[in-house]
């Protein structure tokens, strides 16, 4: 699913965030709306909006540059729907959909910076100070969506690099979207510092869960995967600091050639040393970002690690820990693991292959990443309709 497009900006001096309307709205609603028009319209029909988007050329736009910014010659627009919220960049005319009201997979993207550089990172970091830019967009987004959806993510980059600006964002989330369940992805390293952890937890967001990765019970292996010295020690200190404040935590383990061999030992380590975590997610690889160039180091077909996976899942689940399998297709899993599989792939990058359409358990399967068109298991296949009872347990 497309979430971005671009055109030629006219009259934009700063980012613009607003709700899309394709059909026009009353004058009193226009200041928060971005009008999408696909053919020439009168100046009066376009006035008062926060911005105008159009695929037609500048010569065909019936408005002179003025108080209403315009992005003309828009390349694509079919994906833009009424009430989608978009952010328009002033110099490039880049238009990104930042919120879709009909989706359960919306997130606040807060920075492209990161303190780690993971071998399989799906969003490779960029070393530039972008925190003010994204904070302004996200604060306006929260104002527009209040009182908020059921779920909302926070992602990057590494959100804790915002420092005090992250606390501002969390406080605004607490005020504007008090009932929204928030899931923030973080490497957890900055929580090793008690002062930051205290400030973070004192915001007291009532529905916040932190998803923190741990790739091995061995510091050397974990630090190699994240490409950062002392990352394991900082993450473990951060986890225990957060636990002291009662913060809800999810441990995330991406499954690849480096993490799989010690997966059973990692499961034991989590049970022994991190019994306070609320959830453990064991996750299949997303073949994008850095992963393709590190394919030889990382790629292992899921069918090859079923022994380790089953042992780790059983070790955690029989001891009462909440464990799930993400990004793994049912046809690649042993039936004993099906009840742990979740539909975890965001709708905008979720696909099924042609052979999947004949599958008898298609509705129960979470599908694949769109990037799996470049790299996928050779064992993807249609299954018969008789699903094991464990699937619905």
mmCIF file with all atom_site columns, N, CA and C in Angstrom, residues 201-233:
data_model
loop_
_atom_site.group_PDB
_atom_site.id
_atom_site.type_symbol
_atom_site.label_atom_id
_atom_site.label_alt_id
_atom_site.label_comp_id
_atom_site.label_asym_id
_atom_site.label_entity_id
_atom_site.label_seq_id
_atom_site.pdbx_PDB_ins_code
_atom_site.Cartn_x
_atom_site.Cartn_y
_atom_site.Cartn_z
_atom_site.occupancy
_atom_site.B_iso_or_equiv
_atom_site.pdbx_formal_charge
_atom_site.auth_seq_id
_atom_site.auth_comp_id
_atom_site.auth_asym_id
_atom_site.auth_atom_id
_atom_site.pdbx_PDB_model_num
ATOM 1  N N  . UNK A 1 201 ? 9.061  7.783   33.509 1.00 0.00 ? 201 UNK A N  1
ATOM 2  C CA . UNK A 1 201 ? 7.981  7.056   34.190 1.00 0.00 ? 201 UNK A CA 1
ATOM 3  C C  . UNK A 1 201 ? 7.066  7.977   34.986 1.00 0.00 ? 201 UNK A C  1
ATOM 4  N N  . UNK A 1 202 ? 7.559  9.131   35.389 1.00 0.00 ? 202 UNK A N  1
ATOM 5  C CA . UNK A 1 202 ? 6.717  10.069  36.141 1.00 0.00 ? 202 UNK A CA 1
ATOM 6  C C  . UNK A 1 202 ? 5.642  10.711  35.274 1.00 0.00 ? 202 UNK A C  1
ATOM 7  N N  . UNK A 1 203 ? 5.752  10.578  33.952 1.00 0.00 ? 203 UNK A N  1
ATOM 8  C CA . UNK A 1 203 ? 4.656  11.023  33.089 1.00 0.00 ? 203 UNK A CA 1
ATOM 9  C C  . UNK A 1 203 ? 3.404  10.195  33.383 1.00 0.00 ? 203 UNK A C  1
ATOM 10 N N  . UNK A 1 204 ? 3.626  8.926   33.752 1.00 0.00 ? 204 UNK A N  1
ATOM 11 C CA . UNK A 1 204 ? 2.548  8.017   34.177 1.00 0.00 ? 204 UNK A CA 1
ATOM 12 C C  . UNK A 1 204 ? 1.473  7.851   33.106 1.00 0.00 ? 204 UNK A C  1
ATOM 13 N N  . UNK A 1 205 ? 1.909  7.560   31.890 1.00 0.00 ? 205 UNK A N  1
ATOM 14 C CA . UNK A 1 205 ? 0.913  7.226   30.874 1.00 0.00 ? 205 UNK A CA 1
ATOM 15 C C  . UNK A 1 205 ? 0.288  5.883   31.260 1.00 0.00 ? 205 UNK A C  1
ATOM 16 N N  . UNK A 1 206 ? -1.034 5.815   31.337 1.00 0.00 ? 206 UNK A N  1
ATOM 17 C CA . UNK A 1 206 ? -1.676 4.610   31.892 1.00 0.00 ? 206 UNK A CA 1
ATOM 18 C C  . UNK A 1 206 ? -1.694 3.395   30.973 1.00 0.00 ? 206 UNK A C  1
ATOM 19 N N  . UNK A 1 207 ? -1.442 3.585   29.667 1.00 0.00 ? 207 UNK A N  1
ATOM 20 C CA . UNK A 1 207 ? -1.590 2.475   28.720 1.00 0.00 ? 207 UNK A CA 1
ATOM 21 C C  . UNK A 1 207 ? -0.368 2.357   27.811 1.00 0.00 ? 207 UNK A C  1
ATOM 22 N N  . UNK A 1 208 ? 0.815  2.502   28.374 1.00 0.00 ? 208 UNK A N  1
ATOM 23 C CA . UNK A 1 208 ? 2.043  2.487   27.590 1.00 0.00 ? 208 UNK A CA 1
ATOM 24 C C  . UNK A 1 208 ? 2.801  1.181   27.796 1.00 0.00 ? 208 UNK A C  1
ATOM 25 N N  . UNK A 1 209 ? 3.203  0.548   26.684 1.00 0.00 ? 209 UNK A N  1
ATOM 26 C CA . UNK A 1 209 ? 4.054  -0.636  26.712 1.00 0.00 ? 209 UNK A CA 1
ATOM 27 C C  . UNK A 1 209 ? 5.304  -0.330  25.886 1.00 0.00 ? 209 UNK A C  1
ATOM 28 N N  . UNK A 1 210 ? 6.468  -0.715  26.415 1.00 0.00 ? 210 UNK A N  1
ATOM 29 C CA . UNK A 1 210 ? 7.716  -0.530  25.697 1.00 0.00 ? 210 UNK A CA 1
ATOM 30 C C  . UNK A 1 210 ? 8.165  -1.852  25.089 1.00 0.00 ? 210 UNK A C  1
ATOM 31 N N  . UNK A 1 211 ? 8.414  -1.861  23.767 1.00 0.00 ? 211 UNK A N  1
ATOM 32 C CA . UNK A 1 211 ? 8.937  -3.032  23.090 1.00 0.00 ? 211 UNK A CA 1
ATOM 33 C C  . UNK A 1 211 ? 10.446 -2.907  22.956 1.00 0.00 ? 211 UNK A C  1
ATOM 34 N N  . UNK A 1 212 ? 11.195 -3.751  23.693 1.00 0.00 ? 212 UNK A N  1
ATOM 35 C CA . UNK A 1 212 ? 12.646 -3.633  23.789 1.00 0.00 ? 212 UNK A CA 1
ATOM 36 C C  . UNK A 1 212 ? 13.299 -4.915  23.286 1.00 0.00 ? 212 UNK A C  1
ATOM 37 N N  . UNK A 1 213 ? 14.264 -4.817  22.353 1.00 0.00 ? 213 UNK A N  1
ATOM 38 C CA . UNK A 1 213 ? 14.877 -6.026  21.785 1.00 0.00 ? 213 UNK A CA 1
ATOM 39 C C  . UNK A 1 213 ? 15.977 -6.601  22.671 1.00 0.00 ? 213 UNK A C  1
ATOM 40 N N  . UNK A 1 214 ? 16.059 -7.922  22.669 1.00 0.00 ? 214 UNK A N  1
ATOM 41 C CA . UNK A 1 214 ? 17.155 -8.655  23.300 1.00 0.00 ? 214 UNK A CA 1
ATOM 42 C C  . UNK A 1 214 ? 17.446 -9.837  22.375 1.00 0.00 ? 214 UNK A C  1
ATOM 43 N N  . UNK A 1 215 ? 18.668 -9.925  21.854 1.00 0.00 ? 215 UNK A N  1
ATOM 44 C CA . UNK A 1 215 ? 18.957 -10.876 20.802 1.00 0.00 ? 215 UNK A CA 1
ATOM 45 C C  . UNK A 1 215 ? 19.759 -12.088 21.251 1.00 0.00 ? 215 UNK A C  1
ATOM 46 N N  . UNK A 1 216 ? 20.233 -12.077 22.493 1.00 0.00 ? 216 UNK A N  1
ATOM 47 C CA . UNK A 1 216 ? 20.977 -13.227 22.999 1.00 0.00 ? 216 UNK A CA 1
ATOM 48 C C  . UNK A 1 216 ? 21.156 -13.079 24.501 1.00 0.00 ? 216 UNK A C  1
ATOM 49 N N  . UNK A 1 217 ? 21.459 -14.186 25.143 1.00 0.00 ? 217 UNK A N  1
ATOM 50 C CA . UNK A 1 217 ? 21.830 -14.149 26.560 1.00 0.00 ? 217 UNK A CA 1
ATOM 51 C C  . UNK A 1 217 ? 23.315 -13.849 26.716 1.00 0.00 ? 217 UNK A C  1
ATOM 52 N N  . UNK A 1 218 ? 24.011 -13.724 25.621 1.00 0.00 ? 218 UNK A N  1
ATOM 53 C CA . UNK A 1 218 ? 25.449 -13.467 25.584 1.00 0.00 ? 218 UNK A CA 1
ATOM 54 C C  . UNK A 1 218 ? 25.681 -12.019 25.157 1.00 0.00 ? 218 UNK A C  1
ATOM 55 N N  . UNK A 1 219 ? 26.338 -11.189 25.988 1.00 0.00 ? 219 UNK A N  1
ATOM 56 C CA . UNK A 1 219 ? 26.560 -9.782  25.638 1.00 0.00 ? 219 UNK A CA 1
ATOM 57 C C  . UNK A 1 219 ? 27.293 -9.596  24.317 1.00 0.00 ? 219 UNK A C  1
ATOM 58 N N  . UNK A 1 220 ? 28.249 -10.463 24.023 1.00 0.00 ? 220 UNK A N  1
ATOM 59 C CA . UNK A 1 220 ? 29.026 -10.312 22.790 1.00 0.00 ? 220 UNK A CA 1
ATOM 60 C C  . UNK A 1 220 ? 28.124 -10.455 21.565 1.00 0.00 ? 220 UNK A C  1
ATOM 61 N N  . UNK A 1 221 ? 27.227 -11.441 21.602 1.00 0.00 ? 221 UNK A N  1
ATOM 62 C CA . UNK A 1 221 ? 26.334 -11.671 20.458 1.00 0.00 ? 221 UNK A CA 1
ATOM 63 C C  . UNK A 1 221 ? 25.353 -10.513 20.307 1.00 0.00 ? 221 UNK A C  1
ATOM 64 N N  . UNK A 1 222 ? 24.744 -10.107 21.409 1.00 0.00 ? 222 UNK A N  1
ATOM 65 C CA . UNK A 1 222 ? 23.773 -9.004  21.335 1.00 0.00 ? 222 UNK A CA 1
ATOM 66 C C  . UNK A 1 222 ? 24.447 -7.733  20.809 1.00 0.00 ? 222 UNK A C  1
ATOM 67 N N  . UNK A 1 223 ? 25.604 -7.395  21.349 1.00 0.00 ? 223 UNK A N  1
ATOM 68 C CA . UNK A 1 223 ? 26.286 -6.177  20.922 1.00 0.00 ? 223 UNK A CA 1
ATOM 69 C C  . UNK A 1 223 ? 26.682 -6.237  19.451 1.00 0.00 ? 223 UNK A C  1
ATOM 70 N N  . UNK A 1 224 ? 27.031 -7.435  18.967 1.00 0.00 ? 224 UNK A N  1
ATOM 71 C CA . UNK A 1 224 ? 27.364 -7.580  17.550 1.00 0.00 ? 224 UNK A CA 1
ATOM 72 C C  . UNK A 1 224 ? 26.134 -7.343  16.676 1.00 0.00 ? 224 UNK A C  1
ATOM 73 N N  . UNK A 1 225 ? 24.998 -7.890  17.067 1.00 0.00 ? 225 UNK A N  1
ATOM 74 C CA . UNK A 1 225 ? 23.779 -7.718  16.279 1.00 0.00 ? 225 UNK A CA 1
ATOM 75 C C  . UNK A 1 225 ? 23.387 -6.244  16.193 1.00 0.00 ? 225 UNK A C  1
ATOM 76 N N  . UNK A 1 226 ? 23.474 -5.515  17.312 1.00 0.00 ? 226 UNK A N  1
ATOM 77 C CA . UNK A 1 226 ? 23.059 -4.106  17.311 1.00 0.00 ? 226 UNK A CA 1
ATOM 78 C C  . UNK A 1 226 ? 24.201 -3.169  16.928 1.00 0.00 ? 226 UNK A C  1
ATOM 79 N N  . UNK A 1 227 ? 25.412 -3.739  16.756 1.00 0.00 ? 227 UNK A N  1
ATOM 80 C CA . UNK A 1 227 ? 26.572 -2.953  16.331 1.00 0.00 ? 227 UNK A CA 1
ATOM 81 C C  . UNK A 1 227 ? 26.850 -1.780  17.273 1.00 0.00 ? 227 UNK A C  1
ATOM 82 N N  . UNK A 1 228 ? 26.839 -2.064  18.587 1.00 0.00 ? 228 UNK A N  1
ATOM 83 C CA . UNK A 1 228 ? 27.097 -1.025  19.587 1.00 0.00 ? 228 UNK A CA 1
ATOM 84 C C  . UNK A 1 228 ? 27.719 -1.652  20.823 1.00 0.00 ? 228 UNK A C  1
ATOM 85 N N  . UNK A 1 229 ? 28.829 -1.114  21.266 1.00 0.00 ? 229 UNK A N  1
ATOM 86 C CA . UNK A 1 229 ? 29.507 -1.628  22.459 1.00 0.00 ? 229 UNK A CA 1
ATOM 87 C C  . UNK A 1 229 ? 28.676 -1.352  23.714 1.00 0.00 ? 229 UNK A C  1
ATOM 88 N N  . UNK A 1 230 ? 28.678 -2.309  24.617 1.00 0.00 ? 230 UNK A N  1
ATOM 89 C CA . UNK A 1 230 ? 28.023 -2.203  25.924 1.00 0.00 ? 230 UNK A CA 1
ATOM 90 C C  . UNK A 1 230 ? 26.494 -2.087  25.817 1.00 0.00 ? 230 UNK A C  1
ATOM 91 N N  . UNK A 1 231 ? 25.946 -2.361  24.632 1.00 0.00 ? 231 UNK A N  1
ATOM 92 C CA . UNK A 1 231 ? 24.500 -2.251  24.465 1.00 0.00 ? 231 UNK A CA 1
ATOM 93 C C  . UNK A 1 231 ? 23.757 -3.256  25.339 1.00 0.00 ? 231 UNK A C  1
ATOM 94 N N  . UNK A 1 232 ? 24.275 -4.483  25.439 1.00 0.00 ? 232 UNK A N  1
ATOM 95 C CA . UNK A 1 232 ? 23.616 -5.503  26.260 1.00 0.00 ? 232 UNK A CA 1
ATOM 96 C C  . UNK A 1 232 ? 23.525 -5.035  27.715 1.00 0.00 ? 232 UNK A C  1
ATOM 97 N N  . UNK A 1 233 ? 24.643 -4.577  28.264 1.00 0.00 ? 233 UNK A N  1
ATOM 98 C CA . UNK A 1 233 ? 24.655 -4.141  29.658 1.00 0.00 ? 233 UNK A CA 1
ATOM 99 C C  . UNK A 1 233 ? 23.706 -2.969  29.880 1.00 0.00 ? 233 UNK A C  1
#
